[in-house]
Amino acid sequence: MTDSKILVIGWDGATFDIIKPLVDAGRMPTMARLLAEGMHAPLNSTTPAVTPVAWSSFMTGVHPGSHGIFDAFRYDATHRTLRMVHAGMRTAPTIFKILDDRGRPSGALNIPMTWPPDKLTHGFVYTGMFTAGEAQDRVHPPELAAEVLRLTGTPALEPTSHADPSTYLQHILQNIHNQETLTRHMMQSRPWDLLTSVFIDSDRVQHYYWKYLDPSHPEHATLGDAIGQVYVALDAALGRLLAAAPEGTRLCMVSDHGAGPLHTTIFLNKWLMDQGFLVLKQDLHAVLAAGKHHQDPSPLKLLAKRLLPERLAGHIRRFIARGQQVMRDRFLELVDWERTTAISEGVSGGIYLNTAIMDQARRDEVERALIAELPRLVDPRTGERVITAVRRRAELFTGVAAEHAPDLLVACARGYQIIVPNELLRFNERFDGGLFLAHKWSGRHEQFGILVLHGPGVRHASLPQANIPDVAPTLLHLLGEAVPAHMEGRVLLEALEDGQAATIDTASAQATEGRQLSAEEEAAIARQLQDLGYL
């Protein structure tokens, strides 16, 4: 199988909850054929089911405790600061690097958490989400940048945000066209054995348009099919890419997580304050007041780029970046660390214990209290409990990087999500100090995404589930390659016709952490997440 090719198409956040009704309605003929002829399964995401965590497990074949990414942020308990995550923080190699070391060409297009890119000798990378906005090294080799701009008219395959939902929907549909154009060009112009292209558009439309699925929504008549339109466009693009692929190419369809409704966010730190676990030096509204002094710096940054010499513009960008880092750390600076035992940080409901003031016995006592009390939290508007589980780090994560995980991880009931502390700085006068808040999104991540395999050697089967670390070893096996011994996922032999046991490579080396980001680069990633609604 060494001469075989695999095309991997990622639909970020895609869910069979949307796909199968559209297939049944005859609106997704390409997916209908794949489901009828190939293998498919709900794909169990990582814990937490967050974009940078899950795509890292997809690329590395290991769980978060072994690759070191647990959130969009990494909390530094020693310095009490937040840092944006990036690919250089991972402690396991990607499938692209593994193949490159074996002399096999591969390509990675728009996959989140690929920046800074692997410097592949035999392949190419165009980095996706969590890339610093103006990064000069978002492509490898460097000459690929001009091709991307020529083919798509934009340096970033991200739909341009817009306040008008009809306009934003058109931007999403245009972005699908751009991604398809780049993918087809790279498929036909570069050598590859494994080509992975992630369409981010399914995630974006679900976050912002889920509310319109409700027939009672006043704009249901005009926007109720927005998600359906995007999936139909993705299906059509997929069909054209399959038609353009070399004969005998296998297909893998994958998503990093699923999607579902979001109607309420929980300010977890407010609960921690109310219960005495978290103490601030000032009133909570001081956080709000601080936010009013940190207005959006993007217009100033854009003006500096256009009008000033690069050296002076660079100084301004670095000044703005330092200000944005201060803003992200503002909540942490307000904490009274001598009286605080627990704090929540990050986008995924992580709780960190203040071990600097607690011995092990006190730490265990605080953990037990949080695990017992949080699941009793009730939304007074509905009478429903909003926290389904609070789990310890040791229950969820093992591996060389598990120390970077939060001490506890909170899981919310359907329709709820933890709000990021520094997100409150952008509420301005609308924030009333409450525990339950609205959010600009109406869709959230769910645990199960999708996995579809199709092509020579793939059985027609419907599996009960697969796990996202299983994808990388399965792809290597289909390429006739040995699976590195450090990979924790398994080859999905039940999906393959030959069922031959995987060959294990005990010599494959692990990756080590890469370079640290500058304040300017971190600010660029933070700005991107803010635009998307994560911050």
Coordinates of N, CA and C in Angstrom, one line a residue, residues 93-316:
P93 N 4.9 14.4 18.1 CA 5.1 14.8 16.7 C 3.8 14.6 15.9
T94 N 3.6 15.4 14.9 CA 2.4 15.2 14.1 C 2.6 14.1 13.1
I95 N 1.5 13.6 12.5 CA 1.6 12.5 11.5 C 2.4 13.1 10.3
F96 N 2.3 14.4 10.0 CA 3.0 14.9 8.9 C 4.5 14.9 9.1
K97 N 4.9 15.1 10.3 CA 6.4 15.1 10.6 C 6.9 13.6 10.5
I98 N 6.0 12.7 11.0 CA 6.4 11.3 11.0 C 6.6 10.8 9.6
L99 N 5.6 11.1 8.7 CA 5.8 10.7 7.3 C 6.9 11.4 6.7
D100 N 7.2 12.7 7.0 CA 8.3 13.4 6.4 C 9.6 12.8 6.7
D101 N 9.8 12.3 8.0 CA 11.0 11.7 8.4 C 11.2 10.4 7.7
R102 N 10.1 9.8 7.2 CA 10.2 8.5 6.4 C 10.3 8.8 4.9
G103 N 10.4 10.0 4.5 CA 10.5 10.3 3.1 C 9.2 10.4 2.3
R104 N 8.1 10.5 3.0 CA 6.8 10.4 2.3 C 6.2 11.8 2.3
P105 N 5.7 12.3 1.2 CA 5.2 13.6 1.1 C 3.8 13.8 1.6
S106 N 3.5 14.9 2.3 CA 2.2 15.1 2.8 C 1.9 16.6 2.8
G107 N 0.7 17.0 3.0 CA 0.3 18.4 3.1 C -0.8 18.6 4.1
A108 N -0.7 19.8 4.8 CA -1.7 20.2 5.8 C -2.2 21.6 5.5
L109 N -3.5 21.7 5.2 CA -4.1 22.9 4.8 C -5.1 23.4 5.8
N110 N -4.9 24.5 6.5 CA -5.8 25.2 7.4 C -6.2 24.3 8.6
I111 N -5.4 23.5 9.1 CA -5.6 22.7 10.3 C -5.4 23.6 11.5
P112 N -6.3 23.8 12.4 CA -6.0 24.5 13.6 C -4.8 23.9 14.4
M113 N -4.0 24.8 15.0 CA -2.9 24.3 15.8 C -1.8 23.7 15.0
T114 N -1.5 24.3 13.8 CA -0.3 23.9 13.1 C 0.7 25.0 12.9
W115 N 0.5 26.1 13.6 CA 1.4 27.2 13.6 C 2.2 27.3 15.0
P116 N 3.5 27.5 14.9 CA 4.4 27.5 13.8 C 4.4 26.2 13.0
P117 N 4.6 26.2 11.7 CA 4.4 25.0 11.0 C 5.6 24.0 11.1
D118 N 5.3 22.7 10.9 CA 6.4 21.8 10.8 C 7.2 22.1 9.5
K119 N 8.5 22.1 9.6 CA 9.4 22.4 8.5 C 9.6 21.1 7.7
L120 N 8.6 20.8 6.9 CA 8.7 19.5 6.2 C 9.6 19.6 5.0
T121 N 10.4 18.5 4.8 CA 11.3 18.4 3.7 C 10.6 18.0 2.4
H122 N 9.5 17.1 2.6 CA 8.8 16.5 1.5 C 7.4 17.0 1.4
G123 N 7.0 18.0 2.1 CA 5.6 18.4 2.1 C 5.4 19.9 2.3
F124 N 4.1 20.3 2.6 CA 3.7 21.7 2.6 C 2.7 21.9 3.8
V125 N 2.7 23.1 4.3 CA 1.8 23.4 5.4 C 1.3 24.8 5.2
Y126 N 0.0 25.0 5.3 CA -0.7 26.3 5.4 C -1.4 26.2 6.7
T127 N -1.0 27.0 7.7 CA -1.5 26.9 9.0 C -2.9 27.5 9.2
G128 N -3.7 27.0 10.2 CA -5.0 27.4 10.4 C -5.2 28.2 11.6
M129 N -6.4 28.0 12.3 CA -6.7 28.8 13.5 C -5.6 28.6 14.5
F130 N -5.4 29.6 15.3 CA -4.3 29.8 16.3 C -3.0 30.1 15.6
T131 N -3.1 30.8 14.5 CA -2.0 31.4 13.8 C -1.9 32.9 14.2
A132 N -0.8 33.4 14.5 CA -0.7 34.9 14.7 C -1.1 35.6 13.4
G133 N -1.9 36.6 13.5 CA -2.6 37.2 12.4 C -1.7 37.5 11.2
E134 N -0.6 38.1 11.4 CA 0.3 38.6 10.3 C 1.5 37.7 10.2
A135 N 1.5 36.5 10.7 CA 2.7 35.7 10.7 C 3.3 35.5 9.3
Q136 N 4.5 35.7 9.2 CA 5.2 35.6 7.9 C 5.5 34.1 7.6
D137 N 5.5 33.3 8.7 CA 5.8 31.9 8.5 C 4.6 31.0 8.6
R138 N 3.4 31.5 8.2 CA 2.2 30.6 8.3 C 2.2 29.6 7.2
V139 N 3.1 29.7 6.2 CA 3.1 28.7 5.1 C 4.5 28.2 5.1
H140 N 4.6 26.9 4.6 CA 5.9 26.3 4.4 C 5.7 25.3 3.2
P141 N 6.5 25.4 2.2 CA 7.6 26.4 2.0 C 7.1 27.8 1.8
P142 N 8.0 28.9 2.0 CA 7.5 30.2 2.0 C 6.8 30.7 0.7
E143 N 7.2 30.1 -0.4 CA 6.6 30.5 -1.7 C 5.2 30.2 -1.8
L144 N 4.7 29.3 -0.9 CA 3.3 28.9 -1.0 C 2.4 30.1 -0.6
A145 N 2.9 31.1 0.1 CA 2.1 32.3 0.5 C 1.5 33.0 -0.8
A146 N 2.3 33.2 -1.8 CA 1.9 33.8 -3.0 C 0.8 33.0 -3.7
E147 N 0.9 31.7 -3.7 CA -0.1 30.9 -4.3 C -1.4 31.0 -3.6
V148 N -1.4 31.0 -2.3 CA -2.6 31.1 -1.5 C -3.3 32.4 -1.8
L149 N -2.6 33.5 -1.8 CA -3.1 34.8 -2.1 C -3.7 34.9 -3.5
R150 N -3.0 34.3 -4.5 CA -3.4 34.4 -5.9 C -4.7 33.6 -6.1
L151 N -4.8 32.4 -5.4 CA -5.9 31.5 -5.6 C -7.2 32.0 -4.9
T152 N -7.0 32.5 -3.7 CA -8.1 32.8 -2.8 C -8.4 34.3 -2.6
G153 N -7.4 35.1 -2.9 CA -7.5 36.6 -2.6 C -7.4 37.0 -1.2
T154 N -7.0 36.1 -0.3 CA -6.9 36.4 1.1 C -5.8 35.5 1.7
P155 N -5.1 36.1 2.7 CA -4.0 35.3 3.3 C -4.5 34.3 4.4
A156 N -5.8 34.4 4.7 CA -6.3 33.5 5.8 C -7.6 32.9 5.4
L157 N -7.8 31.6 5.5 CA -9.0 30.9 5.1 C -9.9 30.9 6.3
E158 N -10.4 32.1 6.6 CA -11.4 32.3 7.7 C -12.4 33.3 7.2
P159 N -13.7 32.9 7.3 CA -14.8 33.9 6.8 C -14.7 35.2 7.6
T160 N -14.8 36.3 6.8 CA -14.7 37.6 7.4 C -16.0 37.8 8.3
S161 N -15.8 38.2 9.5 CA -17.0 38.4 10.4 C -17.7 39.6 10.0
H162 N -19.0 39.6 10.2 CA -19.9 40.7 9.9 C -21.1 40.8 10.8
A163 N -21.5 42.0 11.2 CA -22.7 42.1 12.1 C -24.0 41.6 11.5
D164 N -24.1 41.7 10.2 CA -25.3 41.3 9.5 C -25.3 39.8 9.2
P165 N -26.2 39.0 9.8 CA -26.1 37.6 9.6 C -26.2 37.1 8.2
S166 N -27.0 37.8 7.4 CA -27.1 37.3 6.0 C -25.7 37.6 5.2
T167 N -25.1 38.7 5.6 CA -23.8 38.9 4.9 C -22.7 38.0 5.4
Y168 N -22.7 37.7 6.7 CA -21.7 36.8 7.3 C -21.9 35.4 6.6
L169 N -23.2 35.0 6.4 CA -23.4 33.7 5.8 C -22.8 33.6 4.4
Q170 N -22.9 34.7 3.7 CA -22.3 34.7 2.3 C -20.8 34.6 2.4
H171 N -20.2 35.3 3.4 CA -18.8 35.1 3.7 C -18.4 33.7 4.0
I172 N -19.2 33.0 4.7 CA -18.9 31.6 5.1 C -18.9 30.8 3.8
L173 N -19.9 31.0 3.0 CA -20.1 30.2 1.7 C -18.9 30.5 0.8
Q174 N -18.5 31.8 0.7 CA -17.3 32.1 -0.1 C -16.0 31.5 0.4
N175 N -15.9 31.4 1.7 CA -14.7 30.7 2.3 C -14.7 29.2 1.9
I176 N -15.8 28.6 1.8 CA -15.8 27.2 1.4 C -15.3 27.1 0.0
H177 N -15.7 28.0 -0.9 CA -15.1 28.1 -2.3 C -13.6 28.3 -2.2
N178 N -13.1 29.2 -1.4 CA -11.7 29.4 -1.3 C -10.9 28.2 -0.9
Q179 N -11.5 27.5 0.2 CA -10.8 26.3 0.7 C -10.8 25.2 -0.4
E180 N -11.9 25.1 -1.1 CA -11.9 24.0 -2.1 C -10.9 24.4 -3.2
T181 N -10.8 25.6 -3.6 CA -9.9 26.1 -4.7 C -8.5 25.8 -4.3
L182 N -8.1 26.1 -3.1 CA -6.7 25.9 -2.7 C -6.4 24.4 -2.6
T183 N -7.4 23.6 -2.0 CA -7.2 22.2 -1.8 C -7.0 21.5 -3.2
R184 N -7.9 21.8 -4.2 CA -7.8 21.2 -5.5 C -6.4 21.6 -6.2
H185 N -6.0 22.8 -6.0 CA -4.8 23.2 -6.6 C -3.6 22.5 -6.0
M186 N -3.5 22.4 -4.7 CA -2.4 21.7 -4.1 C -2.5 20.2 -4.4
M187 N -3.7 19.6 -4.5 CA -3.8 18.2 -4.8 C -3.2 17.9 -6.2
Q188 N -3.4 18.9 -7.1 CA -3.0 18.6 -8.5 C -1.6 19.1 -8.8
S189 N -1.0 20.0 -7.9 CA 0.3 20.6 -8.3 C 1.4 20.2 -7.4
R190 N 1.2 19.5 -6.3 CA 2.3 19.0 -5.4 C 2.2 17.5 -5.2
P191 N 3.3 16.9 -5.0 CA 3.3 15.5 -4.6 C 2.8 15.3 -3.2
W192 N 2.0 14.3 -3.0 CA 1.5 14.0 -1.6 C 1.0 12.5 -1.5
D193 N 1.2 11.9 -0.4 CA 0.6 10.7 -0.1 C -0.6 10.8 0.9
L194 N -0.4 11.9 1.7 CA -1.5 12.2 2.7 C -1.7 13.7 2.6
L195 N -2.9 14.1 2.2 CA -3.3 15.5 2.1 C -4.5 15.8 3.0
T196 N -4.3 16.7 4.0 CA -5.4 17.0 4.9 C -5.8 18.5 4.8
S197 N -7.1 18.7 4.6 CA -7.6 20.1 4.4 C -8.8 20.2 5.3
V198 N -8.8 21.2 6.2 CA -9.9 21.5 7.1 C -10.7 22.7 6.7
F199 N -12.0 22.4 6.5 CA -13.0 23.5 6.3 C -13.5 23.9 7.6
I200 N -13.3 25.2 8.0 CA -13.6 25.7 9.3 C -15.1 26.1 9.4
D201 N -15.8 26.1 8.2 CA -17.0 26.8 8.0 C -18.2 26.2 8.7
S202 N -18.2 24.9 8.9 CA -19.3 24.2 9.6 C -19.3 24.6 11.1
D203 N -18.1 24.9 11.6 CA -18.0 25.3 13.0 C -18.6 26.7 13.2
R204 N -18.2 27.6 12.2 CA -18.6 29.0 12.3 C -20.1 29.2 12.2
V205 N -20.7 28.5 11.2 CA -22.1 28.6 11.0 C -22.9 28.1 12.2
Q206 N -22.4 27.0 12.9 CA -23.2 26.4 14.0 C -23.1 27.3 15.2
H207 N -21.9 27.9 15.5 CA -21.8 28.8 16.6 C -22.8 30.0 16.5
Y208 N -23.0 30.5 15.4 CA -23.7 31.8 15.2 C -25.2 31.6 14.7
Y209 N -25.5 30.5 14.1 CA -26.8 30.3 13.5 C -27.7 29.2 14.1
W210 N -27.2 28.6 15.1 CA -28.0 27.5 15.7 C -29.4 28.0 16.2
K211 N -29.4 29.2 16.7 CA -30.7 29.7 17.2 C -31.8 29.8 16.2
Y212 N -31.4 30.0 14.9 CA -32.3 30.1 13.8 C -33.0 28.8 13.5
L213 N -32.5 27.7 14.0 CA -33.1 26.4 13.7 C -34.5 26.3 14.4
D214 N -34.7 27.1 15.5 CA -35.9 27.1 16.2 C -37.0 27.7 15.4
P215 N -38.1 27.0 15.1 CA -39.2 27.5 14.3 C -39.8 28.7 14.8
S216 N -39.7 28.9 16.2 CA -40.3 30.1 16.8 C -39.4 31.3 16.7
H217 N -38.2 31.2 16.2 CA -37.4 32.4 16.1 C -37.9 33.3 15.0
P218 N -37.9 34.6 15.3 CA -38.5 35.5 14.3 C -37.8 35.6 13.0
E219 N -36.6 35.1 12.9 CA -35.8 35.1 11.7 C -35.6 33.7 11.1
H220 N -36.5 32.8 11.6 CA -36.3 31.4 11.2 C -36.6 31.3 9.7
A221 N -37.6 32.0 9.2 CA -38.0 31.9 7.8 C -36.8 32.3 6.8
T222 N -36.0 33.2 7.2 CA -34.9 33.7 6.4 C -33.6 33.0 6.7
L223 N -33.3 32.6 8.0 CA -32.0 32.1 8.3 C -32.1 30.7 8.9
G224 N -33.3 30.1 9.0 CA -33.4 28.8 9.6 C -32.7 27.7 8.8
D225 N -32.4 27.9 7.6 CA -31.6 26.9 6.8 C -30.2 27.3 6.6
A226 N -29.7 28.3 7.3 CA -28.3 28.7 7.1 C -27.3 27.6 7.3
I227 N -27.5 26.8 8.4 CA -26.6 25.7 8.7 C -26.8 24.6 7.5
G228 N -28.0 24.4 7.1 CA -28.2 23.4 6.0 C -27.5 23.9 4.8
Q229 N -27.6 25.2 4.4 CA -27.0 25.7 3.2 C -25.4 25.5 3.3
V230 N -24.8 25.7 4.4 CA -23.4 25.5 4.5 C -23.0 24.0 4.4
Y231 N -23.8 23.1 5.0 CA -23.5 21.7 4.8 C -23.7 21.2 3.4
V232 N -24.7 21.7 2.7 CA -24.9 21.4 1.3 C -23.8 21.9 0.5
A233 N -23.3 23.1 0.7 CA -22.1 23.6 0.0 C -20.9 22.8 0.3
L234 N -20.7 22.4 1.5 CA -19.5 21.5 1.9 C -19.6 20.2 1.1
D235 N -20.8 19.6 1.1 CA -21.0 18.3 0.4 C -20.7 18.5 -1.1
A236 N -21.1 19.6 -1.7 CA -20.8 19.8 -3.1 C -19.4 19.9 -3.4
A237 N -18.7 20.7 -2.5 CA -17.2 20.9 -2.6 C -16.5 19.5 -2.5
L238 N -17.0 18.7 -1.5 CA -16.4 17.4 -1.3 C -16.5 16.5 -2.6
G239 N -17.7 16.6 -3.2 CA -17.9 15.8 -4.4 C -16.9 16.2 -5.5
R240 N -16.7 17.5 -5.7 CA -15.8 17.9 -6.7 C -14.4 17.6 -6.4
L241 N -14.0 17.6 -5.1 CA -12.6 17.2 -4.8 C -12.4 15.8 -5.0
L242 N -13.4 14.9 -4.7 CA -13.2 13.5 -4.9 C -13.1 13.2 -6.4
A243 N -13.9 13.9 -7.2 CA -13.8 13.7 -8.7 C -12.4 14.1 -9.2
A244 N -11.8 15.1 -8.6 CA -10.5 15.6 -9.0 C -9.3 14.8 -8.4
A245 N -9.6 13.9 -7.4 CA -8.5 13.2 -6.8 C -8.0 12.0 -7.7
P246 N -6.7 11.7 -7.5 CA -6.2 10.5 -8.3 C -7.0 9.3 -8.1
E247 N -7.1 8.4 -9.1 CA -7.9 7.2 -9.0 C -7.3 6.3 -7.9
G248 N -8.2 5.7 -7.1 CA -7.7 4.8 -6.0 C -7.5 5.6 -4.7
T249 N -7.7 6.9 -4.7 CA -7.5 7.6 -3.4 C -8.5 7.3 -2.4
R250 N -8.0 7.0 -1.2 CA -9.0 6.8 -0.1 C -9.3 8.1 0.5
L251 N -10.5 8.2 1.1 CA -11.0 9.4 1.7 C -11.2 9.1 3.2
C252 N -10.8 10.1 4.0 CA -11.2 10.1 5.5 C -11.8 11.5 5.8
M253 N -13.0 11.4 6.3 CA -13.8 12.6 6.7 C -13.7 12.6 8.3
V254 N -13.4 13.8 8.8 CA -13.2 13.9 10.3 C -13.7 15.2 10.8
S255 N -14.2 15.3 12.0 CA -14.4 16.5 12.7 C -13.9 16.4 14.1
D256 N -13.5 17.6 14.6 CA -12.8 17.6 15.9 C -13.8 17.5 17.1
H257 N -15.0 17.8 16.9 CA -16.1 17.7 17.9 C -17.4 17.9 17.2
G258 N -18.5 17.8 18.0 CA -19.8 18.0 17.4 C -20.3 19.3 17.7
A259 N -21.6 19.5 17.7 CA -22.3 20.8 17.9 C -23.7 20.6 18.5
G260 N -24.1 21.6 19.2 CA -25.4 21.6 19.7 C -25.8 23.0 20.2
P261 N -27.0 23.2 20.8 CA -27.4 24.5 21.2 C -26.7 25.1 22.4
L262 N -26.6 26.4 22.4 CA -26.1 27.2 23.6 C -27.0 28.3 23.9
H263 N -27.6 28.4 25.1 CA -28.5 29.5 25.4 C -28.0 30.3 26.6
T264 N -27.1 29.7 27.4 CA -26.7 30.4 28.7 C -25.2 30.1 29.0
T265 N -24.5 31.1 29.4 CA -23.1 30.9 29.9 C -23.1 31.0 31.4
I266 N -22.2 30.4 32.0 CA -22.0 30.4 33.5 C -20.7 31.1 33.8
F267 N -20.8 32.1 34.6 CA -19.5 32.8 35.1 C -19.1 32.0 36.3
L268 N -18.3 31.0 36.1 CA -17.9 30.1 37.1 C -17.1 30.8 38.3
N269 N -16.3 31.8 37.9 CA -15.6 32.5 39.0 C -16.5 33.2 39.9
K270 N -17.7 33.6 39.4 CA -18.7 34.3 40.3 C -19.2 33.3 41.3
W271 N -19.4 32.0 40.9 CA -19.8 31.0 41.9 C -18.7 30.8 42.9
L272 N -17.5 30.7 42.4 CA -16.3 30.5 43.3 C -16.2 31.6 44.3
M273 N -16.5 32.8 43.9 CA -16.5 34.0 44.8 C -17.6 33.9 45.8
D274 N -18.8 33.6 45.3 CA -19.9 33.5 46.2 C -19.7 32.4 47.3
Q275 N -19.0 31.3 46.9 CA -18.8 30.2 47.9 C -17.5 30.4 48.7
G276 N -16.8 31.5 48.5 CA -15.6 31.8 49.3 C -14.3 31.1 48.8
F277 N -14.3 30.4 47.7 CA -13.1 29.9 47.2 C -12.2 30.9 46.5
L278 N -12.8 31.9 45.9 CA -12.1 33.0 45.2 C -12.4 34.3 45.8
V279 N -11.3 35.1 46.1 CA -11.5 36.4 46.7 C -10.7 37.4 45.9
L280 N -11.4 38.5 45.6 CA -10.8 39.6 44.8 C -10.4 40.7 45.8
K281 N -9.3 41.5 45.3 CA -8.9 42.6 46.1 C -9.9 43.8 46.0
Q282 N -10.6 43.8 44.9 CA -11.6 44.9 44.6 C -12.9 44.2 44.3
D283 N -14.0 45.1 44.2 CA -15.3 44.6 43.8 C -15.2 44.1 42.4
L284 N -16.0 43.1 42.0 CA -16.1 42.5 40.7 C -16.2 43.5 39.6
H285 N -17.0 44.6 39.9 CA -17.2 45.6 38.8 C -15.9 46.4 38.5
A286 N -14.9 46.3 39.4 CA -13.6 46.9 39.0 C -13.0 46.2 37.8
V287 N -13.3 44.9 37.6 CA -12.9 44.2 36.4 C -13.6 44.9 35.2
L288 N -14.9 45.2 35.3 CA -15.6 45.8 34.2 C -15.0 47.2 33.9
A289 N -14.8 47.9 35.0 CA -14.2 49.3 34.8 C -12.9 49.3 34.1
A290 N -12.1 48.3 34.4 CA -10.8 48.1 33.8 C -10.9 47.9 32.3
G291 N -11.9 47.1 32.0 CA -12.1 46.8 30.6 C -12.5 48.0 29.7
K292 N -13.2 49.0 30.3 CA -13.6 50.1 29.6 C -12.4 51.0 29.1
H293 N -11.2 50.8 29.8 CA -10.1 51.6 29.4 C -9.2 50.9 28.3
H294 N -9.6 49.7 27.9 CA -8.9 48.9 27.0 C -9.7 48.7 25.7
Q295 N -9.9 49.7 24.9 CA -10.8 49.6 23.8 C -10.0 48.8 22.7
D296 N -10.8 48.4 21.7 CA -10.2 47.6 20.6 C -9.1 48.4 19.9
P297 N -7.8 47.9 19.9 CA -6.7 48.6 19.3 C -6.5 48.3 17.8
S298 N -7.4 47.5 17.2 CA -7.1 47.1 15.9 C -7.1 48.3 14.9
P299 N -8.0 49.4 15.0 CA -7.8 50.5 14.1 C -6.5 51.2 14.2
L300 N -6.0 51.3 15.4 CA -4.7 52.0 15.5 C -3.6 51.1 14.9
K301 N -3.7 49.8 15.1 CA -2.7 48.9 14.5 C -2.7 48.9 13.0
L302 N -3.9 49.0 12.4 CA -4.1 49.0 11.0 C -3.5 50.4 10.4
L303 N -3.8 51.5 11.1 CA -3.3 52.8 10.7 C -1.8 52.8 10.7
A304 N -1.2 52.2 11.8 CA 0.2 52.2 11.9 C 0.9 51.4 10.8
K305 N 0.2 50.3 10.4 CA 0.7 49.5 9.3 C 0.7 50.2 8.0
R306 N -0.3 51.0 7.8 CA -0.5 51.7 6.5 C 0.4 52.9 6.3
L307 N 0.6 53.7 7.4 CA 1.1 55.0 7.3 C 2.5 55.2 7.8
L308 N 3.0 54.3 8.7 CA 4.2 54.5 9.4 C 5.3 53.6 8.8
P309 N 6.6 54.0 9.0 CA 7.7 53.1 8.6 C 7.6 51.9 9.4
E310 N 8.1 50.7 8.9 CA 7.9 49.4 9.5 C 8.5 49.4 10.9
R311 N 9.7 50.1 11.1 CA 10.3 50.0 12.4 C 9.4 50.7 13.5
L312 N 8.8 51.9 13.1 CA 8.0 52.5 14.1 C 6.7 51.8 14.2
A313 N 6.1 51.3 13.2 CA 4.9 50.5 13.2 C 5.1 49.3 14.1
G314 N 6.2 48.7 14.0 CA 6.5 47.5 14.8 C 6.5 47.9 16.3
H315 N 7.1 49.0 16.7 CA 7.0 49.5 18.1 C 5.6 49.6 18.5
I316 N 4.7 50.2 17.7 CA 3.3 50.4 18.1 C 2.6 49.0 18.2

